[in-house]
Coordinates of C-alpha atoms and ligand atoms in Angstrom, one line a residue:
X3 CA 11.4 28.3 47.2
X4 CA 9.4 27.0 44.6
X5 CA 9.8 23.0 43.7
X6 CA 12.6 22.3 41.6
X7 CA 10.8 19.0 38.9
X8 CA 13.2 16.2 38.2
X9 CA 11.4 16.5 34.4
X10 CA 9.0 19.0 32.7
X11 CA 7.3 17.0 29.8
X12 CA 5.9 19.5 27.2
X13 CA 3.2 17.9 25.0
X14 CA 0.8 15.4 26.4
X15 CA 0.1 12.9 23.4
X16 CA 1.1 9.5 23.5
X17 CA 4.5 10.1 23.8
X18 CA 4.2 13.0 26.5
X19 CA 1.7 10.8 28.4
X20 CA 3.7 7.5 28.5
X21 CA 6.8 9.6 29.5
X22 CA 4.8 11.0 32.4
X23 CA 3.5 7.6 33.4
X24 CA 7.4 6.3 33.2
X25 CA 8.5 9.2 35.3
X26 CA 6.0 8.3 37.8
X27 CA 7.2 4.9 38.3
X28 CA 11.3 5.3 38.3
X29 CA 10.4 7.7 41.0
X30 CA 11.1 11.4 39.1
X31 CA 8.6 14.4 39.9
X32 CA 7.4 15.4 37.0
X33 CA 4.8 18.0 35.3
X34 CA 3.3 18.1 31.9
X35 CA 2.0 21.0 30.2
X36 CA 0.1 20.5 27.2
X37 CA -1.0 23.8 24.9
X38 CA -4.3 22.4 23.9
X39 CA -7.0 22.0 26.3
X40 CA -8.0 18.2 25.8
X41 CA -5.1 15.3 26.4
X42 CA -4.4 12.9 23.4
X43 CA -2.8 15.0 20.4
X44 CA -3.1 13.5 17.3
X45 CA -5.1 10.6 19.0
X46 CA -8.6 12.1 19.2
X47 CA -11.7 10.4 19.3
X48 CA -15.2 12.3 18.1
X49 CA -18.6 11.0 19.4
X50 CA -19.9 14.6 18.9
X51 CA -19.9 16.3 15.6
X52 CA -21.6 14.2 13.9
X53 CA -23.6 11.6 16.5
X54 CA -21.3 8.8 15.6
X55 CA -17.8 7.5 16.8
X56 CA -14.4 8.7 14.7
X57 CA -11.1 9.1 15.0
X58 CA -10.0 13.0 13.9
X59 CA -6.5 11.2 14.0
X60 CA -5.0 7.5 14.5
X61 CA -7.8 5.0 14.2
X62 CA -5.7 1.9 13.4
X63 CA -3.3 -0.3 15.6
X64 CA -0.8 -1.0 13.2
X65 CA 2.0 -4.0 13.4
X66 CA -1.7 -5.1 15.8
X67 CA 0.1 -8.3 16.7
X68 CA 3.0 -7.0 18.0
X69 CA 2.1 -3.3 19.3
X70 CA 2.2 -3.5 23.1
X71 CA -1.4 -0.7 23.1
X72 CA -3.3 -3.6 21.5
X73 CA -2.6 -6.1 25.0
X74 CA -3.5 -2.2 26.7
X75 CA -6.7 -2.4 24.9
X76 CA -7.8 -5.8 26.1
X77 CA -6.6 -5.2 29.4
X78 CA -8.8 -2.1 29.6
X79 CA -11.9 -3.7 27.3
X80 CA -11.4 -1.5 24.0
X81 CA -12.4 -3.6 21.4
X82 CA -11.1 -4.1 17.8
X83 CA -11.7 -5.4 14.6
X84 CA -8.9 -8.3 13.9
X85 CA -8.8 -7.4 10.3
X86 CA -6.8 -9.8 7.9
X87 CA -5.5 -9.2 4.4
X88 CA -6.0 -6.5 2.1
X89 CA -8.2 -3.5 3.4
X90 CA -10.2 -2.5 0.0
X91 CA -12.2 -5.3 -1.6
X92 CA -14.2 -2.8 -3.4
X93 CA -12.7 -0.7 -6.2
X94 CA -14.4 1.7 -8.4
X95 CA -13.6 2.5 -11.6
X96 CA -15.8 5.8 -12.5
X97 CA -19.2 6.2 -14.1
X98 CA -20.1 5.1 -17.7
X99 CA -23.9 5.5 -18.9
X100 CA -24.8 7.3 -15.8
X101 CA -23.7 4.3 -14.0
X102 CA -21.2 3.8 -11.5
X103 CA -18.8 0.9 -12.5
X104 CA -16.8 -1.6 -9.9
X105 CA -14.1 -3.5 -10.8
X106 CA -14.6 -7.5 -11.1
X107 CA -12.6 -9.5 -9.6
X108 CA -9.7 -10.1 -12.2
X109 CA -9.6 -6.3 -12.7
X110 CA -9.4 -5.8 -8.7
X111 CA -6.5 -8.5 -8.6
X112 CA -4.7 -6.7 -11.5
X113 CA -4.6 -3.7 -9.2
X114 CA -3.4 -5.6 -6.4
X115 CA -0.6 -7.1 -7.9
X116 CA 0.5 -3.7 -9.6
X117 CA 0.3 -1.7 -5.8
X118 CA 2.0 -4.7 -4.2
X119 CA 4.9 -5.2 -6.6
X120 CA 5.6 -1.4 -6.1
X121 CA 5.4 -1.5 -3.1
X122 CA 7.9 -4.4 -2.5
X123 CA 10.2 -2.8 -5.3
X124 CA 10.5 0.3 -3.1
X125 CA 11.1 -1.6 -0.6
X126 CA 13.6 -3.8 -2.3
X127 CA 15.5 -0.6 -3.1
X128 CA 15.2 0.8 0.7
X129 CA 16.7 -1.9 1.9
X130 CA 19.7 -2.0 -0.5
X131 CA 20.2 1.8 0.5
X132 CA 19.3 3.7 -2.7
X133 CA 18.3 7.1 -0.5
X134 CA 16.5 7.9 -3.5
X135 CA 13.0 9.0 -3.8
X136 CA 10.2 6.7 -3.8
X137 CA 8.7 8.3 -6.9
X138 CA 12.3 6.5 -8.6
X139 CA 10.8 3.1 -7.6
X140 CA 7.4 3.7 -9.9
X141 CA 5.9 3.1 -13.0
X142 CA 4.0 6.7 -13.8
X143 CA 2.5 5.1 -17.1
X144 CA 0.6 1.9 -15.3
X145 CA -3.3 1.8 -15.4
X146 CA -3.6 1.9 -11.5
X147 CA -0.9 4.2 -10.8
X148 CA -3.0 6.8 -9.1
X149 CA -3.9 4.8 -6.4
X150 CA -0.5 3.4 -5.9
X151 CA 0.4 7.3 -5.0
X152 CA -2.7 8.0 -3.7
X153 CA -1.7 5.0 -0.6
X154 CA 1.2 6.0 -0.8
X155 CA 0.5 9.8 0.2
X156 CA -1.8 8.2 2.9
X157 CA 0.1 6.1 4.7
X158 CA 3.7 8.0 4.7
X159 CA 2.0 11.9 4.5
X160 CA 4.1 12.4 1.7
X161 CA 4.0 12.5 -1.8
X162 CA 6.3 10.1 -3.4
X163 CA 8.8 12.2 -4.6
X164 CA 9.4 13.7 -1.2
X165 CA 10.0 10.2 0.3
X166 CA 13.4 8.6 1.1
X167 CA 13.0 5.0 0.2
X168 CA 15.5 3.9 3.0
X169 CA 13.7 5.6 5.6
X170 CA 10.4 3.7 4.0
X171 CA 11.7 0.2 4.0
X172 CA 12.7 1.0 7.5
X173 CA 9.1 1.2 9.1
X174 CA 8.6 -2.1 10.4
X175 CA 5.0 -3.4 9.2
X176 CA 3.4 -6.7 10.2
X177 CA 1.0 -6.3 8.1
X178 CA -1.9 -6.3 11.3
X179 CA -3.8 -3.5 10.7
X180 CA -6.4 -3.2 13.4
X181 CA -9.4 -0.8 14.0
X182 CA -10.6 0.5 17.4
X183 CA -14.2 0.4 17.8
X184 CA -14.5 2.8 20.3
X185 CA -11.5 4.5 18.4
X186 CA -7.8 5.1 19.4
X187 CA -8.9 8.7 20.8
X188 CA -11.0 7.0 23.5
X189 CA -8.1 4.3 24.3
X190 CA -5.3 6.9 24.9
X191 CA -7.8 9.2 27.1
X192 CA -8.7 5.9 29.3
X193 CA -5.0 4.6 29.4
X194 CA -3.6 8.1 30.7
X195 CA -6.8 9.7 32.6
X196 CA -5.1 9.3 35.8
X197 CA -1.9 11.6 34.9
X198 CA -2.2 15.2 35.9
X199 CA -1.5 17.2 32.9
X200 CA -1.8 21.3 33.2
X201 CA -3.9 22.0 30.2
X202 CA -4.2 24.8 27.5
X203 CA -1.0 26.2 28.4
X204 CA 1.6 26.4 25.7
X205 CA 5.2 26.6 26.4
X206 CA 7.2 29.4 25.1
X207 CA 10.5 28.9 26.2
X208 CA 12.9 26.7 27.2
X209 CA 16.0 27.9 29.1
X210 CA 18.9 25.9 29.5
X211 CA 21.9 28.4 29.8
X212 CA 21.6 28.0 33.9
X213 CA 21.5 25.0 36.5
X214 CA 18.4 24.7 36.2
X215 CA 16.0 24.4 32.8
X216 CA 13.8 27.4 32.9
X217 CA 10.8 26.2 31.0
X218 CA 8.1 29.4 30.7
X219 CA 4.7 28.9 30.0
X220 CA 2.0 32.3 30.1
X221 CA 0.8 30.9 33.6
X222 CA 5.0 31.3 34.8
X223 CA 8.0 29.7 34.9
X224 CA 9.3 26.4 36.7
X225 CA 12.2 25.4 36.7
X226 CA 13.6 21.4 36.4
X227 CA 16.6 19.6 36.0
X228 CA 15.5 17.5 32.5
X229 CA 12.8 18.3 30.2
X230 CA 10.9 16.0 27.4
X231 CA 9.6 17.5 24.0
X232 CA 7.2 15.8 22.4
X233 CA 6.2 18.3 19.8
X234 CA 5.7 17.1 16.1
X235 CA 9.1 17.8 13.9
X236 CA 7.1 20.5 12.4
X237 CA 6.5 22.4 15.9
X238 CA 10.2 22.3 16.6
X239 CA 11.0 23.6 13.4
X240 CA 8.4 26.5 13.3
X241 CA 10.7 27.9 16.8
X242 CA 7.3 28.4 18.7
X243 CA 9.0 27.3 21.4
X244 CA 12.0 29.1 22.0
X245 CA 15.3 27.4 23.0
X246 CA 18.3 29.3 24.8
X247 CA 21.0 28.2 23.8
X248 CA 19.5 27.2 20.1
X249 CA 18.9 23.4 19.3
X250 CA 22.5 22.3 17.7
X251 CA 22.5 23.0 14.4
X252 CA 22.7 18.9 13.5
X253 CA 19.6 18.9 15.4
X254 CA 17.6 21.9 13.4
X255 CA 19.4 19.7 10.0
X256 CA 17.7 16.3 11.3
X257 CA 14.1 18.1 11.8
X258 CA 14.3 20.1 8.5
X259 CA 15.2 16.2 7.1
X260 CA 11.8 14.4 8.5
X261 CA 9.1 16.9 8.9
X262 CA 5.9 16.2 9.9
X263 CA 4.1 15.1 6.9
X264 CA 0.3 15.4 5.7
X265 CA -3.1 14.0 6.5
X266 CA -6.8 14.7 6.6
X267 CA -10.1 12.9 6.6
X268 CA -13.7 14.1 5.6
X269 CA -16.4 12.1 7.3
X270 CA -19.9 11.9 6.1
X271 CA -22.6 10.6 8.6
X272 CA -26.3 9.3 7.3
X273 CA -29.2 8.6 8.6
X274 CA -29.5 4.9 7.3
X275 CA -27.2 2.4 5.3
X276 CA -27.2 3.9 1.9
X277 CA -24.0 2.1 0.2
X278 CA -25.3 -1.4 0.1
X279 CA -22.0 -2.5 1.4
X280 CA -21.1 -4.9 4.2
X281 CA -20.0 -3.0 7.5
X282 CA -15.9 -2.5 7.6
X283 CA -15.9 -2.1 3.7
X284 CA -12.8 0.0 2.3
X285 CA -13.6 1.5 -1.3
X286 CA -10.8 2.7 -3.6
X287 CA -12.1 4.8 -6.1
X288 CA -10.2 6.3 -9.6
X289 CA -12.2 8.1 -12.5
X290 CA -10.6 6.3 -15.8
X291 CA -12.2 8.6 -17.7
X292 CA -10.6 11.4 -16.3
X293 CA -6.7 10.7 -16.0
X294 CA -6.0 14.0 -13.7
X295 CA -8.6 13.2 -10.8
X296 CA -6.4 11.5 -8.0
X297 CA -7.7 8.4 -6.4
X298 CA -9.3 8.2 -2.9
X299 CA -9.9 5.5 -0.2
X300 CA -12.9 5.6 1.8
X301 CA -13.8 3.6 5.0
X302 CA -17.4 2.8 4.5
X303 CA -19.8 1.7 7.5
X304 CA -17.0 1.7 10.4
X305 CA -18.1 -0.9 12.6
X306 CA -21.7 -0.4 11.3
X307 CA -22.2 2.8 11.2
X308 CA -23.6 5.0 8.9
X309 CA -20.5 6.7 7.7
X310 CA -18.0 7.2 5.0
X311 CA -14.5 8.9 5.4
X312 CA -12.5 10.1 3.0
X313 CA -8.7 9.5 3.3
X314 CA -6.2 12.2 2.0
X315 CA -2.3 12.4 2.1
X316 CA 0.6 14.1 1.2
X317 CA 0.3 17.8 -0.8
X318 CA -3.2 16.5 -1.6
X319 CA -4.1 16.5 1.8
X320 CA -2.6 19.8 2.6
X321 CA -2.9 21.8 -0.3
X322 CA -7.3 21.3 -0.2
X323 CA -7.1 21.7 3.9
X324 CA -5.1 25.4 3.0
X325 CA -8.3 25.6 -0.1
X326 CA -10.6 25.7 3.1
X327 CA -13.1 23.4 4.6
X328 CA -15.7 23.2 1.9
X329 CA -13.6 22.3 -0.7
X330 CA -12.4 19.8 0.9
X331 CA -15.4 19.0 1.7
X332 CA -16.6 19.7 -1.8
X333 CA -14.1 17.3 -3.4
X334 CA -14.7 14.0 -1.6
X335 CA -18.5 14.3 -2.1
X336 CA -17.4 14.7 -5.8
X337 CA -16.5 11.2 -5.6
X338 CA -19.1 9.5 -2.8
X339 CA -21.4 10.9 -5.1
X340 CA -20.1 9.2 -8.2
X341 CA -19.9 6.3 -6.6
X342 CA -23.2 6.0 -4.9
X343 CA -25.5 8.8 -6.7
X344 CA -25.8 11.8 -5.9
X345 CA -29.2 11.3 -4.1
X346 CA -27.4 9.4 -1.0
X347 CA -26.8 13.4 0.2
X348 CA -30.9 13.8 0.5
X349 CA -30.1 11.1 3.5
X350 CA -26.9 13.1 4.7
X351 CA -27.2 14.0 8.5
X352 CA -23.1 15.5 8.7
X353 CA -20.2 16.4 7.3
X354 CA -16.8 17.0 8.9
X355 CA -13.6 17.3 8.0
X356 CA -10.1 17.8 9.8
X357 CA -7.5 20.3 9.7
X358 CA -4.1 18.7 10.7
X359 CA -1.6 20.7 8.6
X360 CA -2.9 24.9 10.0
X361 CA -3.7 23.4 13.4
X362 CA -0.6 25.4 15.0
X363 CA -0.1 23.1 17.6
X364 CA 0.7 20.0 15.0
X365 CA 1.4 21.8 12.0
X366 CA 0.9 18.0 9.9
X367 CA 0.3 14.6 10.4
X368 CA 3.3 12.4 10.9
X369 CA 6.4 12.2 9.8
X370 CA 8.6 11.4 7.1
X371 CA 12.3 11.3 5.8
X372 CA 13.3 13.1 2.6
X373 CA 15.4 11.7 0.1
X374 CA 18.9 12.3 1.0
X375 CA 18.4 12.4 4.9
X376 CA 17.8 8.5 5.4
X377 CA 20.1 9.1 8.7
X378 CA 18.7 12.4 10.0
X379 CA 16.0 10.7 12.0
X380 CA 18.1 8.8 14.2
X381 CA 19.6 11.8 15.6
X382 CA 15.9 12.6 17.4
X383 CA 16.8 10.6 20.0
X384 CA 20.4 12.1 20.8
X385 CA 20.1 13.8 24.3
X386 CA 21.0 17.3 24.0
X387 CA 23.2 18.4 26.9
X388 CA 21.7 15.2 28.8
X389 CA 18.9 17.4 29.9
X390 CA 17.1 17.8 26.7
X391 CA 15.5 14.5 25.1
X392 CA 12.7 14.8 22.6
X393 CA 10.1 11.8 22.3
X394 CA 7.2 11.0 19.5
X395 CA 6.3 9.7 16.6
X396 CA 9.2 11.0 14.4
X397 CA 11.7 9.6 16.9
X398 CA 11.4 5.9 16.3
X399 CA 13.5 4.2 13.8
X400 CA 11.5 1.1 13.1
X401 CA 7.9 2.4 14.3
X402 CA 7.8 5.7 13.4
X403 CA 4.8 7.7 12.5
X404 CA 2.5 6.0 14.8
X405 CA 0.8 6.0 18.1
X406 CA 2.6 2.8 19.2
X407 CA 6.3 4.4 18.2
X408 CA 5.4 7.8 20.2
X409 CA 4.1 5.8 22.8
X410 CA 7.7 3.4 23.2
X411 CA 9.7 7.0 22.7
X412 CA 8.2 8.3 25.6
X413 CA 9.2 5.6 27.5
X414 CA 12.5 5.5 26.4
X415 CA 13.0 9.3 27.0
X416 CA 11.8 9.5 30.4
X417 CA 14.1 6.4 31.1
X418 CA 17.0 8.2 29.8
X419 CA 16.0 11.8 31.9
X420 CA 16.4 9.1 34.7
X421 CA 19.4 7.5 34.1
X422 CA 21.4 11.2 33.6
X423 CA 19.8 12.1 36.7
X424 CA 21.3 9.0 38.5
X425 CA 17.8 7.4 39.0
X426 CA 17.7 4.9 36.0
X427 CA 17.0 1.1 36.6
X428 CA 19.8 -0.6 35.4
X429 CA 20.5 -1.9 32.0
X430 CA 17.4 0.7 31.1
X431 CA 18.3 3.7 28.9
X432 CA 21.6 3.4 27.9
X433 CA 21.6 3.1 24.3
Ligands
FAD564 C1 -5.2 11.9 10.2 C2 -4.3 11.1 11.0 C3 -4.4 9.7 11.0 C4 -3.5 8.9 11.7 N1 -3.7 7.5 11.7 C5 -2.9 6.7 12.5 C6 -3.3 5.4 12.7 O1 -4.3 4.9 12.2 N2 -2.5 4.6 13.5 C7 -1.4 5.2 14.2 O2 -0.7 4.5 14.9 N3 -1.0 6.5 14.0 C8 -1.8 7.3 13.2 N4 -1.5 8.6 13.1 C9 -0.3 9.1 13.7 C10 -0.5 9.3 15.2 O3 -1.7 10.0 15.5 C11 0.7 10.0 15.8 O4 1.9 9.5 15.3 C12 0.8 10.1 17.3 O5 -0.5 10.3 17.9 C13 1.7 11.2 17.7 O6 1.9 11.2 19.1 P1 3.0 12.2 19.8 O7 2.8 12.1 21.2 O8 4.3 12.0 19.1 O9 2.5 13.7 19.3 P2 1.2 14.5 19.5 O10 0.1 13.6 19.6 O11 1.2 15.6 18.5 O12 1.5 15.1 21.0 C14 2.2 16.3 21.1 C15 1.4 17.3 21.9 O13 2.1 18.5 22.1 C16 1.2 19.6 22.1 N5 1.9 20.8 21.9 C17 2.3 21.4 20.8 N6 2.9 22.6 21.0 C18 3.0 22.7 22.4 C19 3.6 23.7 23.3 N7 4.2 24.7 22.8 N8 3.4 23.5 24.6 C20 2.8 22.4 25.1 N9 2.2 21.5 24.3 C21 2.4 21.6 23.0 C22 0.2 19.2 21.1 O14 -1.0 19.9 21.3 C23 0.1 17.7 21.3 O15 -1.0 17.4 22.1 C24 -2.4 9.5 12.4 C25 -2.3 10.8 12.5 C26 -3.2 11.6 11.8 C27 -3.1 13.1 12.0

């Protein structure tokens, strides 16, 4: 008879991984299947494409000082970059007389003070519970407006009309924001390289109307007694994977309520320093002269290398990812070019750019609640039957969208599978 697995574990990110390594030390047998045919998911680290070291994905350890991967990375000698304060010091303004123009310092203080104050006043209204969109929290009409959405759509995938403010003042932020030199991709790859994972082989279907959960992949089925998703919102929602009985309908309500929002990068590699910028610059850049050209953020020279990468989010992000590759493409050089002249492409050795929101496996970026569904997300984490449990990065309340959230779901999921199969630790799972 073939082996009955305490837990089938159906994604092998951070949270699929972490959930395997948990299962491996409460004692569970365990196997992971994982559709594409690298580990990782949205962490993925590129030293290929372009000769030089990027993150596709996560690059940034975010709340650094408190996120238990950055004590992972010393432990395992993956350095970062201990960055303090505000990330862009450089902020351009557009080109007059053929010349690019960057802001002075009053001017660049005058934006921060305008992104920080709507920040907090989103915030302010999270907190009190106004599940309201963000966009309600902003000022259209204020000279640095655009990049206030434009960070926005970056760092919650979202534009800000689609964003409940509750669930946004809910993501707990120290503030840390820390780069991995070798890149997040690399770190997750080291941290799990020992956890057997059965690779490029998709699940279709997952059968729980029997004893046992049938979970089919195109190589067969096995059968368990507890199985982990780990599958972006967007995934579930899509039905690729097939669930007999159906997810409860307050489930299928609570993904339609935090989908998997949108993000992209374009990264443009050189063959020597062109930007006459320190290394670990950020640039924000808006076009004053021309009111309907969003703002974009650009690492420049990541830990000395000769590299720019373009940030996008939200229906920016998605909408020029569904345009195709060169226009993406097309659009950031638009504004690299302004900013530096257009004769920093004669020294251009690269250009890629990724594709989060068709890659069928993600379908988007990371997750966010819409206005109206502030409580949808905590119902994630309900076991379904106390043999389903989904873990990831839209399952966290407080740490959501991250590598460090998906990472502590997986945990937490593979603690619970234990304690409903009687093999918990005790005090472990039981919230
Ligand atoms: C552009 C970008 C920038 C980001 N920046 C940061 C950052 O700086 N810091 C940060 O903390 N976070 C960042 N994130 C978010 C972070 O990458 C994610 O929150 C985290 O990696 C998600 O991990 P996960 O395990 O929940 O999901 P995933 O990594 O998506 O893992 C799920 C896995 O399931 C697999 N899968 C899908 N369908 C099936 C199937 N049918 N059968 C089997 N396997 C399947 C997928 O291939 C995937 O490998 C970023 C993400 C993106 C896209």
């Amino acid at each position: 008879m073939s082996e009955v697995y305490d837990v089938v574990i159906v994604g092998a990110g951070a949270a699929g991984l972490s959930a395997a390594r948990q299962a491996r030390e409460t004692g569970l047998s365990f196997k992971v299947f994982e559709a594409k045919n690298r580990i990782g998911g949205r962490t993925f680290t590129d030293t290929t494409s372009l000769g030089m070291t990027w993150d596709r994905g996560a690059h940034w350890l975010h709340s650094a000082d408190v996120n238990p991967l950055t004590k992972i990375a010393d432990e395992l000698g993956h350095p970062y970059h201990r960055q303090e304060g505000s990330f862009y010091r450089h902020l351009f303004l557009g080109r007059k007389a053929g010349k690019p123009v960057w802001a002075d310092e009053e001017t660049y203080e005058a934006y921060r003070a305008e992104f920080e104050s709507a920040y907090d006043v989103a915030h302010v209204q999270g907190e009190a519970g106004e599940d309201i969109p963000v966009s309600r929290t902003l000022d259209p009409d204020t000279r640095f407006n655009r990049i206030t959405r434009h960070l926005f759509q970056a760092i919650c995938g979202a534009d800000p009309e689609d964003l409940c403010a509750v669930d946004f003042a809910r993501y707990s932020d120290t503030e840390k924001n820390w780069p991995l030199e070798r890149g997040y991709g690399a770190l997750i790859a080291a941290l799990f390289a020992d956890i057997p994972v059965t690779l490029s082989c998709p699940v279709r279907r997952i059968d729980m109307t029997d004893a046992h959960v049938k979970v089919a992949t195109d190589d067969g089925v096995v059968e368990a007694k507890s199985v982990i998703v780990t599958v972006s919102t967007n995934v579930l929602a899509s039905g690729a994977i097939r669930f007999l009985p159906q997810l409860p309908a307050s489930l299928q309500e609570a993904l339609d309520g935090v989908p998997t929002g949108h993000a992209n990068k374009v990264a443009f590699a050189f063959r020597r320093d062109i930007f006459g910028l320190p290394e670990k610059s950020h640039a924000l850049a808006i076009d004053e002269r021309k009111p309907a050209r969003s703002a974009l953020s650009f690492q420049i020279r990541p830990f000395g290398q000769n590299m720019a990468i373009a940030y996008y989010g939200g229906s920016e992000a998605a909408d020029l990812e569904r345009a195709g590759r060169d226009v993406m493409i097309a659009h950031a050089r638009g504004m690299l070019g302004d900013m530096f002249g257009t004769g920093i492409f004669k020294e251009m050795s690269g250009v890629e750019a990724t594709a989060w929101t068709t890659d069928p496996h993600m379908l988007g970026a990371y997750s966010y609640g819409k206005p109206g569904k502030a409580d949808m997300r905590a119902r994630l984490s309900e076991p379904v039957g106390d043999r389903l449990f989904l873990a990831g990065e839209a399952v966290p309340l407080d740490w959501y969208s991250t590598v460090h959230g998906a990472y502590e779901s997986g945990i937490s999921a593979a603690q619970k599978a234990a304690h409903c199969l009687g093999r918990g630790v005790a005090g472990e799972a039981s919230a």
